CSV table of C-alpha atoms and ligand atoms in Angstrom, one decimal:
chain,number,residue,atom,x,y,z
A,1,MET,CA,-6.0,74.9,-237.7
A,2,SER,CA,-8.0,73.8,-234.5
A,3,LYS,CA,-5.4,72.9,-231.5
A,4,GLU,CA,-7.8,70.2,-230.6
A,5,ASN,CA,-6.2,67.9,-233.2
A,6,PHE,CA,-2.7,69.1,-233.4
A,7,SER,CA,-0.6,66.4,-231.8
A,8,ILE,CA,3.1,65.2,-231.7
A,9,GLU,CA,4.3,61.7,-231.5
A,10,PHE,CA,7.4,60.3,-229.7
A,11,PHE,CA,9.1,57.1,-229.0
A,12,PRO,CA,10.2,56.0,-225.5
A,13,PRO,CA,14.3,56.7,-225.5
A,14,LYS,CA,16.4,53.6,-224.7
A,15,THR,CA,19.3,55.3,-222.9
A,16,ALA,CA,20.0,58.2,-220.7
A,17,GLU,CA,21.4,60.3,-223.4
A,18,GLY,CA,18.2,59.6,-225.4
A,19,ALA,CA,16.2,60.7,-222.8
A,20,GLU,CA,18.1,64.1,-222.3
A,21,LYS,CA,18.0,64.7,-226.1
A,22,LEU,CA,14.1,64.2,-226.0
A,23,ARG,CA,13.9,66.6,-223.2
A,24,ALA,CA,15.5,69.3,-225.5
A,25,THR,CA,13.1,68.3,-228.4
A,26,ARG,CA,9.9,68.6,-226.3
A,27,ALA,CA,11.3,72.1,-225.0
A,28,LYS,CA,11.3,73.2,-228.7
A,29,LEU,CA,8.0,71.6,-229.8
A,30,ALA,CA,6.2,72.7,-226.7
A,31,GLU,CA,6.5,76.3,-228.3
A,32,LEU,CA,4.3,75.2,-231.0
A,33,HIS,CA,1.6,74.4,-228.3
A,34,PRO,CA,0.4,71.1,-229.7
A,35,LYS,CA,-2.7,69.7,-227.9
A,36,TYR,CA,-0.9,66.7,-226.7
A,37,PHE,CA,2.3,64.6,-227.1
A,38,SER,CA,1.8,60.7,-227.8
A,39,VAL,CA,4.4,58.1,-227.0
A,40,THR,CA,4.5,54.9,-228.7
A,41,PHE,CA,4.4,51.7,-227.0
A,42,GLY,CA,6.4,48.5,-228.1
A,43,ALA,CA,4.4,45.6,-229.1
A,44,GLY,CA,4.1,42.8,-226.5
A,45,GLY,CA,4.8,45.5,-223.6
A,46,SER,CA,8.6,45.8,-224.4
A,47,THR,CA,8.5,49.5,-223.8
A,48,GLN,CA,6.1,49.6,-221.2
A,49,GLN,CA,7.8,51.3,-218.6
A,50,GLY,CA,9.5,53.6,-220.6
A,51,THR,CA,6.4,54.7,-222.4
A,52,LEU,CA,4.8,55.4,-219.1
A,53,ASP,CA,8.0,57.3,-217.7
A,54,THR,CA,8.0,59.5,-220.9
A,55,VAL,CA,4.3,60.4,-220.6
A,56,LEU,CA,4.5,61.2,-216.8
A,57,GLU,CA,7.6,63.1,-217.4
A,58,ILE,CA,5.6,65.0,-220.2
A,59,MET,CA,2.8,65.7,-217.8
A,60,ARG,CA,5.1,67.0,-214.9
A,61,GLU,CA,6.1,69.6,-217.7
A,62,GLY,CA,2.7,71.0,-217.8
A,63,GLN,CA,1.7,69.2,-221.0
A,64,GLN,CA,-0.9,66.9,-222.2
A,65,ALA,CA,0.1,63.4,-223.0
A,66,ALA,CA,-1.2,60.2,-224.5
A,67,PRO,CA,0.6,56.8,-224.2
A,68,HIS,CA,0.0,54.2,-227.1
A,69,LEU,CA,-1.3,51.0,-225.9
A,70,SER,CA,-0.9,47.8,-228.4
A,71,CYS,CA,-2.6,44.5,-227.6
A,72,VAL,CA,-0.9,42.0,-229.7
A,73,GLY,CA,0.7,39.2,-227.6
A,74,SER,CA,-0.7,40.4,-224.2
A,75,SER,CA,-3.4,38.8,-221.9
A,76,LYS,CA,-6.4,40.8,-220.7
A,77,GLU,CA,-5.1,40.7,-217.3
A,78,SER,CA,-2.0,42.4,-218.3
A,79,ILE,CA,-3.9,45.1,-220.1
A,80,ARG,CA,-6.2,45.6,-217.3
A,81,ALA,CA,-3.5,46.3,-215.2
A,82,ILE,CA,-1.9,48.8,-217.3
A,83,LEU,CA,-5.1,50.8,-217.7
A,84,ALA,CA,-5.3,50.9,-214.0
A,85,GLU,CA,-2.0,52.3,-213.7
A,86,PHE,CA,-2.5,54.8,-216.5
A,87,LYS,CA,-5.7,55.6,-214.5
A,88,SER,CA,-4.0,55.8,-211.2
A,89,HIS,CA,-1.7,58.6,-212.8
A,90,GLY,CA,-4.4,60.8,-214.2
A,91,ILE,CA,-3.8,59.9,-217.9
A,92,ARG,CA,-7.1,60.5,-219.7
A,93,ARG,CA,-6.4,59.6,-223.5
A,94,LEU,CA,-4.7,56.8,-225.1
A,95,VAL,CA,-3.9,55.6,-228.7
A,96,ALA,CA,-5.0,52.0,-229.1
A,97,LEU,CA,-3.7,49.6,-231.3
A,98,ARG,CA,-3.0,46.0,-232.1
A,99,GLY,CA,0.8,46.4,-232.7
A,100,ASP,CA,3.0,43.9,-234.7
A,101,LEU,CA,4.9,41.3,-233.0
A,102,PRO,CA,8.5,40.6,-234.2
A,103,SER,CA,8.3,37.3,-236.0
A,104,GLY,CA,8.8,34.2,-234.2
A,105,TYR,CA,7.7,35.8,-230.7
A,106,GLY,CA,5.0,33.9,-229.0
A,107,GLY,CA,1.4,33.9,-229.7
A,108,ALA,CA,-1.1,36.6,-230.9
A,109,GLY,CA,-2.5,37.2,-227.3
A,110,GLU,CA,-6.3,37.6,-225.9
A,111,LEU,CA,-7.1,40.5,-227.9
A,112,ARG,CA,-6.6,40.0,-231.8
A,113,TYR,CA,-7.6,43.5,-233.1
A,114,ALA,CA,-7.7,47.0,-232.2
A,115,SER,CA,-11.3,46.9,-232.3
A,116,GLU,CA,-11.4,44.2,-229.5
A,117,LEU,CA,-9.0,46.2,-227.6
A,118,VAL,CA,-11.0,49.3,-227.7
A,119,GLU,CA,-14.1,47.3,-226.6
A,120,PHE,CA,-12.1,45.8,-223.7
A,121,ILE,CA,-11.0,49.4,-222.8
A,122,ARG,CA,-14.7,50.7,-223.0
A,123,ALA,CA,-16.0,47.5,-220.9
A,124,GLU,CA,-13.1,47.9,-218.0
A,125,THR,CA,-13.0,51.9,-217.9
A,126,GLY,CA,-16.1,53.3,-219.2
A,127,ASP,CA,-15.7,56.9,-220.6
A,128,TRP,CA,-12.4,57.5,-218.6
A,129,PHE,CA,-10.3,57.7,-221.6
A,130,HIS,CA,-10.5,59.7,-224.9
A,131,ILE,CA,-9.3,56.9,-227.3
A,132,GLU,CA,-7.8,57.3,-230.7
A,133,VAL,CA,-7.1,54.4,-233.3
A,134,ALA,CA,-5.3,53.9,-236.3
A,135,ALA,CA,-6.7,54.5,-239.9
A,136,TYR,CA,-4.9,53.6,-243.3
A,137,PRO,CA,-5.8,55.8,-246.3
A,138,GLU,CA,-3.3,53.3,-248.5
A,139,MET,CA,-4.7,50.4,-246.7
A,140,HIS,CA,-3.1,48.3,-243.8
A,141,PRO,CA,-0.5,46.0,-245.5
A,142,GLN,CA,-2.2,42.9,-244.1
A,143,ALA,CA,-5.7,43.7,-245.1
A,144,LYS,CA,-7.6,41.5,-247.6
A,145,SER,CA,-8.7,44.5,-249.5
A,146,PRO,CA,-9.5,48.3,-249.2
A,147,GLN,CA,-13.1,47.5,-248.5
A,148,ASP,CA,-12.4,45.0,-245.9
A,149,ASP,CA,-9.8,47.5,-244.1
A,150,LEU,CA,-12.3,50.1,-244.1
A,151,GLN,CA,-14.9,48.0,-242.8
A,152,ASN,CA,-12.5,47.0,-239.9
A,153,PHE,CA,-11.5,50.6,-239.3
A,154,ALA,CA,-15.3,51.5,-239.0
A,155,ARG,CA,-15.6,48.6,-236.4
A,156,LYS,CA,-12.9,50.1,-234.2
A,157,VAL,CA,-15.0,53.4,-234.2
A,158,GLN,CA,-18.1,51.5,-233.4
A,159,ALA,CA,-16.4,49.7,-230.5
A,160,GLY,CA,-16.0,53.4,-229.1
A,161,ALA,CA,-13.2,55.2,-230.5
A,162,ASN,CA,-13.3,58.9,-230.3
A,163,ALA,CA,-11.0,59.7,-233.0
A,164,ALA,CA,-8.5,58.5,-235.4
A,165,ILE,CA,-5.0,59.1,-236.7
A,166,THR,CA,-3.9,57.9,-239.9
A,167,GLN,CA,-0.6,56.0,-241.1
A,168,TYR,CA,1.5,58.7,-243.0
A,169,PHE,CA,0.9,59.0,-246.7
A,170,TYR,CA,2.1,61.2,-249.3
A,171,ASN,CA,-1.0,61.2,-251.6
A,172,ALA,CA,-3.6,63.7,-250.2
A,173,ASP,CA,-6.1,62.0,-252.6
A,174,ALA,CA,-5.8,58.7,-250.8
A,175,TYR,CA,-6.9,60.5,-247.4
A,176,PHE,CA,-9.8,62.4,-248.9
A,177,GLN,CA,-11.1,58.9,-250.7
A,178,PHE,CA,-10.7,57.2,-247.5
A,179,LEU,CA,-12.6,59.8,-245.5
A,180,ASP,CA,-15.4,60.1,-247.9
A,181,ASN,CA,-16.0,56.2,-247.8
A,182,ALA,CA,-15.6,56.2,-244.0
A,183,ARG,CA,-18.3,58.8,-243.8
A,184,LYS,CA,-20.6,56.6,-246.1
A,185,LEU,CA,-19.9,53.8,-243.5
A,186,GLY,CA,-21.4,56.3,-240.7
A,187,VAL,CA,-17.8,57.0,-239.2
A,188,ALA,CA,-18.4,60.5,-237.9
A,189,VAL,CA,-15.2,61.0,-235.6
A,190,PRO,CA,-12.3,63.1,-236.7
A,191,VAL,CA,-9.5,61.4,-238.9
A,192,VAL,CA,-6.2,63.0,-238.3
A,193,PRO,CA,-3.5,62.9,-241.0
A,194,GLY,CA,-0.4,61.5,-239.8
A,195,ILE,CA,2.6,63.6,-241.0
A,196,MET,CA,6.0,62.0,-241.6
A,197,PRO,CA,8.7,64.7,-242.2
A,198,ILE,CA,11.1,63.8,-244.9
A,199,THR,CA,14.6,64.0,-243.8
A,200,ASN,CA,16.4,61.0,-245.0
A,201,TYR,CA,15.8,59.1,-247.9
A,202,SER,CA,17.1,55.5,-246.7
A,203,GLN,CA,15.2,55.8,-243.6
A,204,LEU,CA,12.1,56.8,-245.3
A,205,THR,CA,12.3,54.1,-248.0
A,206,ARG,CA,12.8,51.1,-245.5
A,207,PHE,CA,9.6,52.8,-243.0
A,208,SER,CA,7.3,53.3,-246.1
A,209,ASP,CA,8.0,49.5,-247.1
A,210,MET,CA,7.4,48.2,-243.8
A,211,CYS,CA,4.0,50.0,-243.3
A,212,GLY,CA,2.7,49.9,-246.8
A,213,THR,CA,3.1,53.8,-247.4
A,214,GLU,CA,3.7,54.6,-251.1
A,215,ILE,CA,6.4,57.1,-251.8
A,216,PRO,CA,5.1,58.8,-255.2
A,217,ARG,CA,7.5,58.2,-258.2
A,218,TRP,CA,8.3,61.9,-258.5
A,219,ILE,CA,9.3,62.4,-254.9
A,220,ARG,CA,11.5,59.3,-254.9
A,221,LEU,CA,13.2,59.9,-258.1
A,222,LYS,CA,13.9,63.6,-256.6
A,223,LEU,CA,15.2,62.3,-253.5
A,224,ALA,CA,17.3,59.5,-254.9
A,225,SER,CA,18.8,62.1,-257.3
A,226,PHE,CA,20.2,64.3,-254.0
A,227,GLY,CA,22.4,61.5,-253.0
A,228,ASP,CA,24.3,62.3,-249.9
A,229,ASP,CA,23.3,65.9,-250.0
A,230,SER,CA,21.3,65.9,-246.8
A,231,ASP,CA,20.6,69.7,-247.0
A,232,SER,CA,18.7,69.5,-250.3
A,233,ILE,CA,16.6,66.3,-248.9
A,234,LYS,CA,15.7,68.3,-246.1
A,235,ALA,CA,14.7,71.5,-248.1
A,236,PHE,CA,12.9,69.4,-250.9
A,237,GLY,CA,11.2,67.3,-248.0
A,238,LEU,CA,10.1,70.6,-246.3
A,239,ASP,CA,8.5,71.8,-249.5
A,240,VAL,CA,6.4,68.8,-250.4
A,241,VAL,CA,5.2,67.8,-246.7
A,242,ALA,CA,4.4,71.4,-246.1
A,243,GLN,CA,2.3,71.5,-249.2
A,244,LEU,CA,0.7,68.2,-248.3
A,245,CYS,CA,-0.3,69.7,-245.1
A,246,GLU,CA,-1.6,72.9,-246.7
A,247,ARG,CA,-3.6,70.7,-249.1
A,248,LEU,CA,-5.1,68.4,-246.2
A,249,LEU,CA,-6.0,71.3,-244.1
A,250,ALA,CA,-7.7,73.3,-246.8
A,251,GLY,CA,-9.6,70.1,-247.7
A,252,GLY,CA,-11.0,70.0,-244.5
A,253,ALA,CA,-8.7,67.6,-242.4
A,254,PRO,CA,-9.5,68.3,-238.7
A,255,GLY,CA,-5.6,68.8,-237.7
A,256,LEU,CA,-2.3,67.0,-238.1
A,257,HIS,CA,-0.5,64.6,-235.8
A,258,PHE,CA,3.5,64.6,-236.6
A,259,TYR,CA,5.5,61.5,-236.4
A,260,SER,CA,8.6,63.6,-235.0
A,261,MET,CA,11.1,60.6,-234.8
A,262,ASN,CA,12.2,62.4,-231.4
A,263,GLN,CA,13.6,65.5,-233.5
A,264,SER,CA,12.2,68.7,-233.4
A,265,ALA,CA,13.5,70.7,-236.6
A,266,ALA,CA,11.7,69.1,-239.2
A,267,THR,CA,8.4,69.3,-237.6
A,268,SER,CA,8.8,73.0,-236.4
A,269,ALA,CA,10.0,73.9,-239.7
A,270,ILE,CA,6.9,72.6,-241.6
A,271,TRP,CA,4.8,74.2,-238.7
A,272,GLN,CA,6.2,77.6,-239.4
A,273,ARG,CA,5.5,77.2,-243.2
A,274,LEU,CA,1.9,76.5,-242.4
A,275,LYS,CA,1.7,79.6,-240.0
B,1,LIG,P1,-6.1,46.8,-236.5
B,1,LIG,O1,-7.0,47.7,-236.5
B,1,LIG,O2,-6.6,45.4,-235.6
B,1,LIG,O3,-5.8,46.0,-237.8
B,1,LIG,C1,-4.8,44.9,-238.2
B,1,LIG,C2,-5.0,44.4,-239.3
B,1,LIG,O4,-6.4,43.5,-239.0
B,1,LIG,C3,-5.8,45.2,-240.6
B,1,LIG,O5,-5.3,44.6,-242.0
B,1,LIG,C4,-7.2,45.0,-240.6
B,1,LIG,O6,-7.8,45.1,-241.9
B,1,LIG,C5,-7.3,43.6,-239.9
B,1,LIG,N1,-8.5,43.4,-239.1
B,1,LIG,C6,-9.0,44.3,-238.1
B,1,LIG,N2,-10.1,43.6,-237.6
B,1,LIG,C7,-10.2,42.6,-238.3
B,1,LIG,C8,-11.2,41.4,-238.1
B,1,LIG,N3,-12.1,41.6,-237.1
B,1,LIG,N4,-11.0,40.3,-238.7
B,1,LIG,C9,-10.0,40.2,-239.9
B,1,LIG,N5,-9.4,41.2,-240.0
B,1,LIG,C10,-9.3,42.3,-239.2
B,1,LIG,N6,2.8,50.0,-233.4
B,1,LIG,C11,3.1,49.5,-232.1
B,1,LIG,O7,3.4,48.6,-231.8
B,1,LIG,N7,3.2,50.5,-231.1
B,1,LIG,C12,2.6,51.9,-231.4
B,1,LIG,O8,2.8,52.4,-230.4
B,1,LIG,C13,2.2,52.1,-232.4
B,1,LIG,N8,1.5,53.4,-232.8
B,1,LIG,C14,0.6,53.7,-233.8
B,1,LIG,C15,0.3,54.9,-234.2
B,1,LIG,C16,-0.5,55.3,-235.3
B,1,LIG,C17,-0.9,56.5,-235.4
B,1,LIG,C18,-0.3,54.1,-236.5
B,1,LIG,C19,-1.3,54.6,-237.7
B,1,LIG,C20,0.3,53.1,-236.0
B,1,LIG,C21,1.0,52.8,-235.0
B,1,LIG,N9,1.5,51.6,-234.7
B,1,LIG,C22,2.0,51.2,-233.5
B,1,LIG,C23,1.6,50.3,-235.8
B,1,LIG,C24,0.5,49.5,-235.8
B,1,LIG,O9,0.4,48.6,-234.5
B,1,LIG,C25,0.5,48.4,-237.1
B,1,LIG,O10,-0.1,49.1,-238.1
B,1,LIG,C26,-0.5,47.1,-236.7
B,1,LIG,O11,0.0,46.2,-237.9
B,1,LIG,C27,-2.0,47.4,-236.9
B,1,LIG,O12,-2.4,48.2,-235.9
B,1,LIG,P2,-4.0,48.7,-235.5
B,1,LIG,O13,-4.1,49.0,-234.4
B,1,LIG,O14,-4.2,49.3,-236.9
B,1,LIG,O15,-4.7,47.0,-236.0
C-alpha cells in the first residue's frame, strides 16, 4: 500500500490524562509510519484550540499532521482567522468538512456546505493547503438520494479538493460502486476508505446509527452473540476489518484512513495482518 494515502485519525483529548494517553498511542502508531495523523475539529469551533494544540504537538514529534476544519455555525471571518493561524504554523494539509451542530445550537453560519468551505479556502489561500474532503459510499444520512449526494461530493472536488476520505463502512461493494460512479462524474482524485476497527459492539451500533453506516446482519448477529466477551468481539472484529482492508486494497483502493478512537491496539493489529 502506498504510504502516501495511509493516515490515522485522532480526536483532541479533553483532559491532561487524555493528552498523556494520546502521546503513548501516537508513539505506538508512529511505528507504522503513516503519511500523516489527522485531528478532528468540533463543529462550531468547540475544540479549536485542542485541535491546533494536538496538531502542533504531533508536528513537534516530527510527524505530518492535518487538522480537520468544519464550517457549520462559523463566520467567514472566524474561518479566515483559523486558516491564517494554520498557515503561520506551517500546516499544509487539512480535512475540510461541514460538520454537525448539536440540535438547538444557533444558526448554520455563512458557509452552508463543505463545497463552499473548500471554495473559500482556495479563494483565501490558493494552493497552500492540500485539502481532503469527506465521501459517503453508503450515502450521507441527510442527502436526498445517493445520486444527489454523489453530485454534491463531485462539487467538493470541483471546488478544489485534492483527495477524499470516506465515512467508514463494512460493505466493500458500496465503496467500489461509489468510486465507479464518481469516476463517471469526472472525479479523478484519490478516495481513501475510512476504516473503523471493531472493538466494542454497543459503541459501534451507536456511532453507525448516527452516521448512517450499515453493519451487515451477519456481523451484527455474531457480535451480539458474544455478549460481554470483549476478547471474542475484538478477535472477530480484527478478522472482519482486516479482510475488508485486504479486499479494498486488492480492488485498487489508494490507501486507508484509520479512525483510531485514540487507541493504538486495533489499528496496529489490522496493520500487522495486512503486512
Ligand atoms: P457536505 O459535503 O456539506 O454534505 C452535507 C450534506 O449536505 C450531504 O447530505 C450532502 O449531500 C448535502 N449537500 C452538500 N452540498 C449541497 C448543496 N449544494 N445543496 C444541497 N445539499 C447539499 N465532523 C466534525 O464535526 N468534525 C470533524 O473533524 C469531522 N471529521 C470527519 C472526517 C471524515 C473523514 C468524515 C467522513 C466525516 C467527518 N465529520 C466530522 C462528520 C461530518 O462533519 C458530517 O458527516 C457532516 O454531517 C457532513 O459533513 P460534510 O463535510 O460531508 O458535508
